[in-house]
Short mmCIF file of C-alpha atoms in Angstrom, two decimals:
data_model
loop_
_atom_site.label_atom_id
_atom_site.label_comp_id
_atom_site.label_asym_id
_atom_site.label_seq_id
_atom_site.Cartn_x
_atom_site.Cartn_y
_atom_site.Cartn_z
CA MET A 1 53.49 6.48 4.56
CA THR A 2 52.58 10.08 5.29
CA ASP A 3 49.81 12.15 3.75
CA SER A 4 50.96 14.07 0.69
CA LEU A 5 49.12 17.37 0.17
CA THR A 6 50.19 19.42 -2.81
CA HIS A 7 48.97 22.56 -4.54
CA SER A 8 48.89 23.32 -8.22
CA ASP A 9 51.44 26.09 -7.74
CA ALA A 10 53.33 26.87 -4.53
CA ASP A 11 53.31 30.64 -5.07
CA VAL A 12 50.35 31.49 -7.29
CA ARG A 13 47.35 29.24 -6.79
CA PRO A 14 44.61 29.20 -9.46
CA PRO A 15 41.28 30.72 -8.45
CA TYR A 16 38.78 28.20 -7.14
CA ASP A 17 35.78 27.65 -9.42
CA ASP A 18 32.56 29.24 -8.16
CA ARG A 19 30.63 26.04 -8.91
CA LEU A 20 32.81 24.14 -6.45
CA THR A 21 33.50 26.43 -3.53
CA ASN A 22 32.27 28.93 -1.01
CA GLU A 23 33.53 30.07 2.37
CA ASP A 24 32.25 26.94 4.11
CA LEU A 25 33.58 24.38 1.62
CA ALA A 26 37.06 25.88 1.19
CA PRO A 27 40.00 24.36 3.14
CA LEU A 28 40.20 25.62 6.72
CA ARG A 29 42.93 28.12 7.55
CA HIS A 30 42.81 27.34 11.27
CA GLN A 31 42.07 23.96 12.87
CA ARG A 32 41.44 24.42 16.59
CA TRP A 33 39.56 21.40 17.96
CA GLY A 34 41.35 19.27 20.56
CA SER A 35 40.77 15.77 21.94
CA TYR A 36 38.05 16.84 24.38
CA ASN A 37 35.96 18.36 21.58
CA PHE A 38 35.89 15.03 19.73
CA PHE A 39 35.27 13.17 22.99
CA ALA A 40 32.29 15.47 23.59
CA PHE A 41 31.14 14.94 20.00
CA TRP A 42 30.82 11.21 20.58
CA MET A 43 29.22 11.71 23.98
CA SER A 44 26.53 13.79 22.28
CA ASP A 45 26.16 11.12 19.62
CA VAL A 46 25.85 8.26 22.13
CA HIS A 47 23.98 9.91 25.00
CA SER A 48 20.52 10.14 23.48
CA VAL A 49 17.17 8.43 23.82
CA GLY A 50 17.96 6.40 20.71
CA GLY A 51 21.38 5.39 22.08
CA TYR A 52 19.82 4.42 25.42
CA VAL A 53 17.14 2.25 23.82
CA THR A 54 19.61 0.68 21.37
CA ALA A 55 22.13 -0.25 24.06
CA GLY A 56 19.39 -1.61 26.31
CA SER A 57 17.83 -3.65 23.52
CA LEU A 58 21.08 -5.52 22.91
CA PHE A 59 20.93 -6.83 26.47
CA ALA A 60 17.50 -8.30 25.67
CA LEU A 61 18.61 -10.56 22.80
CA GLY A 62 18.63 -13.67 24.97
CA LEU A 63 22.40 -13.54 25.54
CA ALA A 64 24.23 -13.41 28.84
CA ALA A 65 25.29 -9.90 29.89
CA TRP A 66 29.00 -10.70 29.41
CA GLN A 67 28.35 -11.86 25.84
CA VAL A 68 26.55 -8.62 25.05
CA LEU A 69 29.45 -6.61 26.51
CA VAL A 70 31.91 -8.53 24.33
CA ALA A 71 29.76 -7.83 21.26
CA LEU A 72 29.52 -4.15 22.21
CA LEU A 73 33.27 -3.90 22.69
CA ILE A 74 34.00 -5.51 19.33
CA GLY A 75 31.36 -3.46 17.53
CA ILE A 76 32.43 -0.12 18.96
CA SER A 77 36.10 -0.95 18.35
CA ILE A 78 35.26 -1.51 14.68
CA VAL A 79 33.50 1.87 14.63
CA TYR A 80 36.59 3.45 16.24
CA VAL A 81 38.91 2.09 13.54
CA LEU A 82 36.52 3.02 10.70
CA CYS A 83 36.10 6.56 12.07
CA ASN A 84 39.85 7.05 12.23
CA LEU A 85 40.14 5.94 8.60
CA VAL A 86 37.47 8.34 7.34
CA ALA A 87 38.71 11.21 9.55
CA ARG A 88 42.28 11.29 8.25
CA PRO A 89 41.78 12.75 4.74
CA SER A 90 39.48 15.54 5.98
CA GLN A 91 41.76 16.43 8.90
CA ALA A 92 44.80 16.47 6.61
CA THR A 93 43.14 18.69 3.98
CA GLY A 94 40.82 20.74 6.21
CA THR A 95 37.89 19.92 3.91
CA PRO A 96 34.39 18.54 4.70
CA TYR A 97 33.07 15.16 3.57
CA PRO A 98 31.49 16.19 0.22
CA VAL A 99 34.72 17.94 -0.84
CA ILE A 100 37.05 15.07 0.07
CA SER A 101 34.64 12.77 -1.80
CA ARG A 102 35.69 14.60 -4.98
CA VAL A 103 38.99 12.70 -4.82
CA ALA A 104 37.17 9.43 -5.55
CA PHE A 105 33.95 10.49 -7.31
CA GLY A 106 35.15 13.53 -9.26
CA VAL A 107 34.56 17.23 -8.67
CA LEU A 108 30.95 16.93 -9.92
CA GLY A 109 30.40 13.25 -9.18
CA ALA A 110 30.81 13.97 -5.45
CA ASN A 111 27.28 15.39 -5.54
CA ILE A 112 26.01 11.80 -5.73
CA PRO A 113 27.28 10.74 -2.27
CA ALA A 114 26.50 14.23 -0.92
CA ILE A 115 22.83 14.07 -1.96
CA ILE A 116 22.40 10.48 -0.73
CA ARG A 117 23.87 11.30 2.68
CA GLY A 118 21.94 14.56 2.84
CA LEU A 119 18.55 12.98 2.15
CA ILE A 120 19.12 10.25 4.73
CA ALA A 121 20.07 12.90 7.27
CA VAL A 122 16.88 14.85 6.57
CA ALA A 123 14.73 11.83 7.48
CA TRP A 124 16.63 11.14 10.67
CA TYR A 125 16.73 14.81 11.59
CA GLY A 126 12.95 14.78 11.62
CA ILE A 127 12.74 11.57 13.65
CA GLN A 128 15.24 12.79 16.28
CA THR A 129 13.44 16.14 16.52
CA TYR A 130 10.23 14.23 17.17
CA LEU A 131 11.94 12.16 19.90
CA ALA A 132 13.21 15.33 21.57
CA SER A 133 9.74 16.89 21.36
CA ALA A 134 8.27 13.81 23.09
CA SER A 135 10.44 14.65 26.12
CA LEU A 136 9.08 18.19 26.08
CA VAL A 137 5.52 16.86 26.04
CA VAL A 138 6.31 14.81 29.16
CA VAL A 139 7.55 17.96 30.92
CA ALA A 140 4.50 19.98 29.84
CA LEU A 141 2.04 17.35 31.06
CA LYS A 142 3.85 17.02 34.39
CA LEU A 143 3.75 20.76 35.00
CA TRP A 144 0.30 21.42 33.51
CA PRO A 145 -1.86 18.25 33.65
CA GLY A 146 -4.75 20.22 32.18
CA LEU A 147 -3.03 20.04 28.78
CA ALA A 148 -3.68 16.28 28.59
CA PRO A 149 -6.64 16.55 26.15
CA TYR A 150 -4.43 18.46 23.70
CA ALA A 151 -1.97 15.56 23.70
CA GLU A 152 -4.58 13.34 22.03
CA ALA A 153 -4.11 13.32 18.26
CA GLU A 154 -7.66 12.02 17.71
CA ALA A 155 -9.25 14.98 19.51
CA TYR A 156 -6.83 17.79 18.70
CA GLY A 157 -4.49 16.76 15.95
CA PHE A 158 -3.26 17.40 12.44
CA ALA A 159 -1.35 15.09 10.06
CA GLY A 160 -1.12 12.42 12.74
CA LEU A 161 0.33 14.60 15.53
CA SER A 162 -1.52 16.15 18.47
CA LEU A 163 -1.74 19.90 19.01
CA LEU A 164 0.59 19.68 22.01
CA GLY A 165 2.92 17.47 19.98
CA TRP A 166 2.99 20.07 17.19
CA ALA A 167 3.83 22.83 19.67
CA ALA A 168 6.66 20.76 21.19
CA PHE A 169 7.99 19.69 17.77
CA LEU A 170 8.09 23.25 16.45
CA ALA A 171 9.73 24.46 19.67
CA MET A 172 12.49 21.86 19.24
CA TRP A 173 12.76 22.74 15.56
CA VAL A 174 13.35 26.43 16.35
CA LEU A 175 15.79 25.70 19.19
CA GLN A 176 17.94 23.44 17.04
CA ALA A 177 17.89 25.92 14.16
CA ALA A 178 19.02 28.69 16.53
CA VAL A 179 22.03 26.66 17.73
CA PHE A 180 22.93 25.70 14.18
CA TRP A 181 22.53 29.24 12.80
CA ASN A 182 25.23 30.52 15.15
CA GLY A 183 27.84 28.39 13.40
CA MET A 184 30.24 25.56 14.18
CA GLU A 185 31.75 27.29 17.20
CA ALA A 186 28.32 27.49 18.85
CA ILE A 187 27.72 23.83 17.94
CA ARG A 188 31.07 22.88 19.49
CA LYS A 189 30.17 24.61 22.75
CA PHE A 190 26.73 23.01 22.77
CA ILE A 191 28.00 19.45 22.30
CA ASP A 192 30.75 20.08 24.86
CA PHE A 193 27.90 20.56 27.37
CA CYS A 194 25.38 17.93 26.23
CA GLY A 195 27.33 14.71 26.77
CA PRO A 196 28.57 15.40 30.32
CA ALA A 197 25.13 16.75 31.34
CA VAL A 198 23.47 13.45 30.43
CA TYR A 199 26.07 11.50 32.41
CA VAL A 200 25.23 13.49 35.55
CA VAL A 201 21.50 12.77 35.19
CA MET A 202 22.13 9.13 34.25
CA PHE A 203 24.26 8.54 37.37
CA LEU A 204 21.67 10.24 39.56
CA LEU A 205 18.83 8.23 38.00
CA ALA A 206 20.72 4.94 38.26
CA GLY A 207 21.76 5.68 41.85
CA TYR A 208 18.19 6.46 42.87
CA LEU A 209 16.73 3.33 41.24
CA VAL A 210 19.45 1.04 42.63
CA ALA A 211 18.90 2.48 46.11
CA GLU A 212 15.15 1.89 45.78
CA ALA A 213 15.47 -1.65 44.42
CA GLY A 214 18.53 -2.87 46.32
CA TRP A 215 21.51 -4.23 44.39
CA GLY A 216 20.51 -7.84 45.06
CA ALA A 217 17.24 -7.38 43.18
CA ILE A 218 18.93 -6.26 39.94
CA ASP A 219 19.67 -8.78 37.17
CA LEU A 220 21.79 -7.43 34.32
CA ASN A 221 20.34 -10.08 32.00
CA LEU A 222 17.22 -8.15 31.01
CA VAL A 223 15.54 -11.35 29.77
CA ASP A 224 16.10 -15.01 30.52
CA VAL A 225 19.32 -16.28 28.93
CA THR A 226 18.02 -18.57 26.18
CA ILE A 227 21.00 -18.70 23.82
CA THR A 228 24.14 -20.48 24.93
CA GLY A 229 27.20 -22.17 23.44
CA TRP A 230 27.98 -21.82 19.74
CA ALA A 231 24.38 -20.77 19.07
CA ALA A 232 25.25 -17.42 20.68
CA LEU A 233 27.85 -16.60 18.02
CA PRO A 234 25.50 -15.52 15.18
CA VAL A 235 23.43 -13.46 17.64
CA MET A 236 26.59 -11.74 18.87
CA LEU A 237 27.59 -11.04 15.27
CA THR A 238 24.17 -9.49 14.68
CA ALA A 239 24.66 -7.30 17.75
CA ILE A 240 28.07 -6.21 16.42
CA ALA A 241 26.49 -5.33 13.05
CA LEU A 242 23.74 -3.33 14.75
CA VAL A 243 26.32 -1.25 16.63
CA VAL A 244 28.16 -0.42 13.39
CA SER A 245 24.89 0.34 11.58
CA TYR A 246 23.76 2.64 14.37
CA PHE A 247 26.88 4.78 13.91
CA SER A 248 27.11 4.44 10.11
CA GLY A 249 25.56 7.85 9.42
CA PRO A 250 27.84 10.10 11.51
CA MET A 251 30.75 7.79 10.69
CA LEU A 252 30.48 8.46 6.94
CA ASN A 253 30.50 12.25 7.25
CA TYR A 254 32.79 12.37 10.29
CA GLY A 255 35.18 14.37 8.12
CA ASP A 256 32.80 17.33 8.51
CA PHE A 257 34.06 17.52 12.11
CA ALA A 258 37.52 15.91 11.85
CA ARG A 259 38.55 18.76 9.53
CA TYR A 260 38.58 21.04 12.61
CA GLY A 261 41.11 18.86 14.49
CA ARG A 262 44.43 20.49 15.38
CA THR A 263 46.21 17.20 14.70
CA PHE A 264 45.19 13.72 13.65
CA ALA A 265 46.54 12.45 16.98
CA ALA A 266 44.03 14.71 18.78
CA VAL A 267 41.22 13.26 16.67
CA LYS A 268 42.26 9.68 17.47
CA ARG A 269 42.51 10.36 21.21
CA GLY A 270 39.06 11.94 21.22
CA ASN A 271 37.68 9.00 19.25
CA PHE A 272 39.19 6.48 21.68
CA LEU A 273 37.74 8.23 24.72
CA GLY A 274 34.38 8.85 23.07
CA LEU A 275 33.86 5.44 21.47
CA PRO A 276 35.29 2.32 23.21
CA ILE A 277 35.61 3.89 26.66
CA ASN A 278 32.51 6.09 26.71
CA PHE A 279 30.17 3.73 24.86
CA LEU A 280 30.86 0.79 27.19
CA ALA A 281 30.43 2.98 30.27
CA PHE A 282 27.15 4.34 28.90
CA ALA A 283 25.94 0.84 27.99
CA LEU A 284 26.62 -0.43 31.53
CA LEU A 285 24.87 2.57 33.03
CA THR A 286 21.93 2.01 30.68
CA VAL A 287 21.46 -1.67 31.51
CA ILE A 288 21.74 -1.03 35.27
CA THR A 289 19.10 1.70 35.03
CA THR A 290 16.84 -0.42 32.82
CA ALA A 291 17.22 -3.52 35.00
CA ALA A 292 16.34 -1.51 38.12
CA THR A 293 13.01 -0.43 36.65
CA LEU A 294 11.66 -3.99 36.98
CA PRO A 295 11.83 -4.24 40.81
CA VAL A 296 11.02 -0.53 41.31
CA PHE A 297 8.07 -0.08 38.92
CA GLY A 298 7.04 -3.70 38.38
CA GLU A 299 7.86 -3.67 34.65
CA LEU A 300 10.86 -3.33 32.39
CA ILE A 301 11.07 0.20 30.95
CA THR A 302 13.55 0.77 28.10
CA ASP A 303 12.67 4.42 27.38
CA PRO A 304 14.55 6.79 29.74
CA VAL A 305 11.95 9.54 29.31
CA GLU A 306 9.21 7.17 30.47
CA THR A 307 11.43 6.10 33.36
CA VAL A 308 11.89 9.64 34.68
CA ALA A 309 8.17 10.33 34.10
CA ARG A 310 7.37 7.59 36.66
CA LEU A 311 9.27 9.40 39.43
CA ASP A 312 7.23 11.03 42.19
CA ASN A 313 9.32 14.21 42.33
CA THR A 314 8.20 16.83 39.79
CA TYR A 315 11.59 18.55 39.80
CA ALA A 316 13.32 15.24 39.05
CA VAL A 317 10.93 14.53 36.17
CA VAL A 318 11.48 17.97 34.64
CA LEU A 319 15.26 17.82 35.06
CA GLY A 320 15.53 14.32 33.65
CA ALA A 321 13.24 14.89 30.68
CA LEU A 322 14.87 18.20 29.79
CA THR A 323 18.33 16.61 29.95
CA PHE A 324 17.39 13.78 27.59
CA MET A 325 15.72 16.33 25.35
CA ILE A 326 18.93 18.38 25.19
CA ALA A 327 20.97 15.23 24.56
CA THR A 328 18.75 14.28 21.64
CA ILE A 329 19.13 17.78 20.22
CA GLY A 330 22.90 17.32 20.52
CA ILE A 331 22.99 14.13 18.46
CA ASN A 332 20.55 15.60 15.97
CA ILE A 333 22.73 18.61 15.28
CA VAL A 334 25.98 16.68 14.95
CA ALA A 335 24.59 13.71 13.03
CA ASN A 336 21.72 15.12 10.99
CA PHE A 337 22.05 18.90 10.67
CA VAL A 338 25.70 19.60 9.92
CA SER A 339 25.93 16.84 7.31
CA PRO A 340 23.14 18.01 4.95
CA ALA A 341 24.28 21.59 5.46
CA PHE A 342 27.61 20.76 3.80
CA ASP A 343 26.06 18.22 1.40
CA PHE A 344 23.41 20.52 -0.07
CA SER A 345 25.81 23.46 -0.16
CA ASN A 346 28.19 21.29 -2.20
CA VAL A 347 25.58 20.94 -4.97
CA ALA A 348 25.35 24.69 -5.64
CA PRO A 349 27.94 26.52 -3.48
CA GLN A 350 27.16 30.04 -4.71
CA ARG A 351 23.40 29.64 -4.33
CA VAL A 352 23.29 27.48 -1.20
CA SER A 353 25.43 28.48 1.77
CA TRP A 354 26.14 26.15 4.69
CA ARG A 355 23.34 27.78 6.70
CA ALA A 356 20.93 27.59 3.77
CA GLY A 357 21.75 23.91 3.28
CA GLY A 358 20.93 23.24 6.93
CA MET A 359 17.63 25.08 6.70
CA ILE A 360 16.67 23.08 3.59
CA ALA A 361 17.17 19.97 5.68
CA ALA A 362 15.16 21.46 8.55
CA VAL A 363 12.19 22.31 6.33
CA GLY A 364 12.31 18.89 4.68
CA SER A 365 12.25 17.22 8.09
CA VAL A 366 8.82 18.73 8.76
CA LEU A 367 7.36 17.84 5.36
CA ILE A 368 8.08 14.11 5.81
CA THR A 369 5.98 14.05 9.05
CA PRO A 370 8.55 11.92 10.92
CA TRP A 371 6.13 10.94 13.70
CA ASN A 372 4.26 8.83 11.15
CA LEU A 373 7.50 7.11 10.14
CA TYR A 374 8.45 6.48 13.75
CA SER A 375 5.03 5.07 14.57
CA SER A 376 5.74 2.01 12.40
CA PRO A 377 8.52 -0.29 13.66
CA GLU A 378 8.54 -2.03 10.27
CA VAL A 379 9.27 1.25 8.46
CA ILE A 380 12.01 2.09 10.96
CA HIS A 381 13.52 -1.36 10.45
CA TYR A 382 13.67 -0.96 6.68
CA THR A 383 14.93 2.61 7.01
CA LEU A 384 17.87 1.50 9.16
CA ASP A 385 18.76 -1.33 6.80
CA THR A 386 18.36 0.90 3.74
CA LEU A 387 20.59 3.51 5.37
CA GLY A 388 23.31 0.89 5.75
CA ALA A 389 22.81 -0.35 2.19
CA PHE A 390 23.54 3.08 0.72
CA ILE A 391 26.03 4.47 3.23
CA GLY A 392 28.21 1.34 3.22
CA PRO A 393 29.18 1.57 -0.49
CA LEU A 394 29.98 5.29 -0.20
CA TYR A 395 32.29 4.52 2.70
CA GLY A 396 33.93 1.59 0.90
CA VAL A 397 34.76 3.61 -2.22
CA LEU A 398 36.14 6.56 -0.24
CA ILE A 399 38.49 4.39 1.84
CA ALA A 400 39.66 2.22 -1.06
CA ASP A 401 40.44 5.26 -3.19
CA TYR A 402 42.23 7.35 -0.56
CA TYR A 403 44.39 4.65 1.00
CA LEU A 404 45.01 2.10 -1.76
CA VAL A 405 44.46 3.87 -5.10
CA LYS A 406 45.64 7.44 -4.38
CA LYS A 407 47.90 6.27 -1.52
CA ARG A 408 47.00 9.29 0.62
CA GLN A 409 48.14 11.83 -1.98
CA VAL A 410 45.76 14.76 -2.53
CA VAL A 411 46.16 17.80 -4.77
CA VAL A 412 44.05 20.19 -2.71
CA ASP A 413 43.65 22.93 -5.32
CA ASP A 414 42.38 20.43 -7.90
CA LEU A 415 39.42 19.69 -5.63
CA TYR A 416 38.11 23.14 -6.56
CA THR A 417 38.71 23.36 -10.32
CA LEU A 418 36.59 22.30 -13.32
CA SER A 419 39.60 22.38 -15.62
CA PRO A 420 39.85 19.23 -17.77
CA ASP A 421 43.49 19.07 -16.67
CA GLY A 422 42.49 18.79 -13.01
CA THR A 423 43.43 15.60 -11.18
CA TYR A 424 39.83 14.89 -10.21
CA HIS A 425 38.09 15.84 -13.45
CA TYR A 426 37.97 12.23 -14.71
CA ARG A 427 35.21 12.18 -17.35
CA LYS A 428 33.49 15.56 -17.41
CA GLY A 429 33.83 15.79 -13.62
CA TYR A 430 32.59 12.26 -12.86
CA ASN A 431 34.55 9.10 -12.03
CA PRO A 432 32.57 6.22 -13.62
CA LEU A 433 34.52 3.62 -11.65
CA ALA A 434 33.43 5.03 -8.28
CA ILE A 435 29.83 5.43 -9.44
CA ALA A 436 29.72 1.86 -10.80
CA ALA A 437 31.21 0.35 -7.63
CA THR A 438 28.74 2.30 -5.49
CA ALA A 439 25.77 1.23 -7.63
CA VAL A 440 26.72 -2.46 -7.49
CA GLY A 441 27.34 -2.39 -3.74
CA ALA A 442 24.10 -0.55 -2.99
CA THR A 443 22.03 -2.74 -5.32
CA VAL A 444 23.22 -6.02 -3.81
CA ALA A 445 22.85 -4.69 -0.27
CA MET A 446 19.30 -3.48 -1.00
CA LEU A 447 18.39 -6.87 -2.49
CA VAL A 448 19.49 -8.44 0.78
CA VAL A 449 17.27 -5.96 2.65
CA LEU A 450 14.24 -6.53 0.41
CA ILE A 451 14.34 -10.29 -0.13
CA GLY A 452 16.69 -11.55 2.55
CA SER A 453 15.97 -12.38 6.17
CA ALA A 454 15.92 -9.76 8.91
CA ASP A 455 19.16 -11.20 10.29
CA ALA A 456 20.88 -10.90 6.91
CA ALA A 457 19.53 -7.35 6.42
CA ALA A 458 21.32 -6.27 9.61
CA PHE A 459 24.59 -6.73 7.70
CA SER A 460 23.60 -4.43 4.81
CA TRP A 461 26.33 -1.90 5.71
CA PHE A 462 29.08 -4.55 5.65
CA ILE A 463 27.78 -6.08 2.42
CA GLY A 464 27.57 -2.74 0.63
CA ALA A 465 30.89 -1.44 1.95
CA GLY A 466 32.76 -4.68 1.21
CA LEU A 467 31.46 -5.05 -2.34
CA ALA A 468 32.06 -1.39 -3.22
CA PHE A 469 35.55 -1.47 -1.68
CA ALA A 470 36.60 -4.61 -3.57
CA GLY A 471 34.84 -3.59 -6.79
CA TYR A 472 36.37 -0.12 -6.93
CA LEU A 473 39.84 -1.44 -6.14
CA ALA A 474 39.58 -4.10 -8.85
CA LEU A 475 38.26 -1.65 -11.46
CA SER A 476 40.97 0.90 -10.64
CA ARG A 477 43.76 -1.67 -10.98
CA LEU A 478 42.34 -3.01 -14.25
CA LYS A 479 42.23 0.53 -15.61
CA GLY A 480 45.78 1.09 -14.42
CA ARG A 481 47.02 -1.91 -16.37
#
């Protein structure tokens, strides 16, 4: 089956409603991104401090290294398939995620998934900005040790962050805003640079540490292998779920970028290179680097910024820290800046432009004081699981509707009209079936997070997505009969 895109009238199209469109939300006239751009997108998404720590932590679950690699391969392959599914409707129509969501949720109901995704992105935008600023603090202290007192929040601090931390955070905030303000073409060029730059530094860092330690002193099992046989299966499944959850945010709104693809084949090629191939290579490089810190520094270091800070060469420390800082900025822009920009613009297109939507997210990221959130592992744990609980149902409804209910047929012009005769008007602009399926999926998934075990909570994305997918499909077929 091929995608069917139709317009209300082949010659004279109706004017798009001002409440539903602006220059940024309208279908693209030119789609120019090729495979490398999507490959670079995923490199920027993977090659960050968070990606480094996440990949390294999976090798410390008590499994053998080969079992972790199998879990990583399965998990990232699932992400690859899911990303291709969510990319297709946006690439075919040239529309961003909140607009293509109108097909399932209704022209006004799409504000529900847009706001949910936007608010989640605001929180993580702040956390990633804080992580990038931590790298800048490392550089500042290495170059000017006299600043050390100003890095103490107790002596010189406000709202839980030191004076030096505030300066670094605001510097990162302005830098990211400047890249974003120059538009998607500037973002494309930036992420084209970020991913490869981190690889260069990672190879240099790994090569140096391996040379210092000697290959024989490196054990890829970061902890003693304590789980063997069939007992390893549930732990591997948890690792698979964690990989999917880690990518659940950018995966949901991947249409914001896939819409720029010249062809769907180009998107798939970029996804294949950037996900299964790139992620496994990065994971191997991460575990080799992490494992080498034990014989070189006498302790296992999972934070790459801390690793480069231990080096004796000032130039190496500055280069390494700056590179990881840039990489974190890259993932922050693609995962947590572009998404709320489209999402908030979708709520009031004539009042909130794409740039204004992004700046709303940027301001919100400061107000939530993300360093306080990040300081509590328990809060981060619940945030990740809650993210999966809400994002999963939105994904499930979108996929069920596009592929099985609408069978890949989209009337593009009707995505931008409030006419009661429009295909996606449903009930006063809202599709109650999609909203109900999302509510049920999110509620059950959140109950698992709140009252279930930590192991069960790791599967919140799958629980929410599966329930919403099945529920929406069942409701739609009952209504059809």
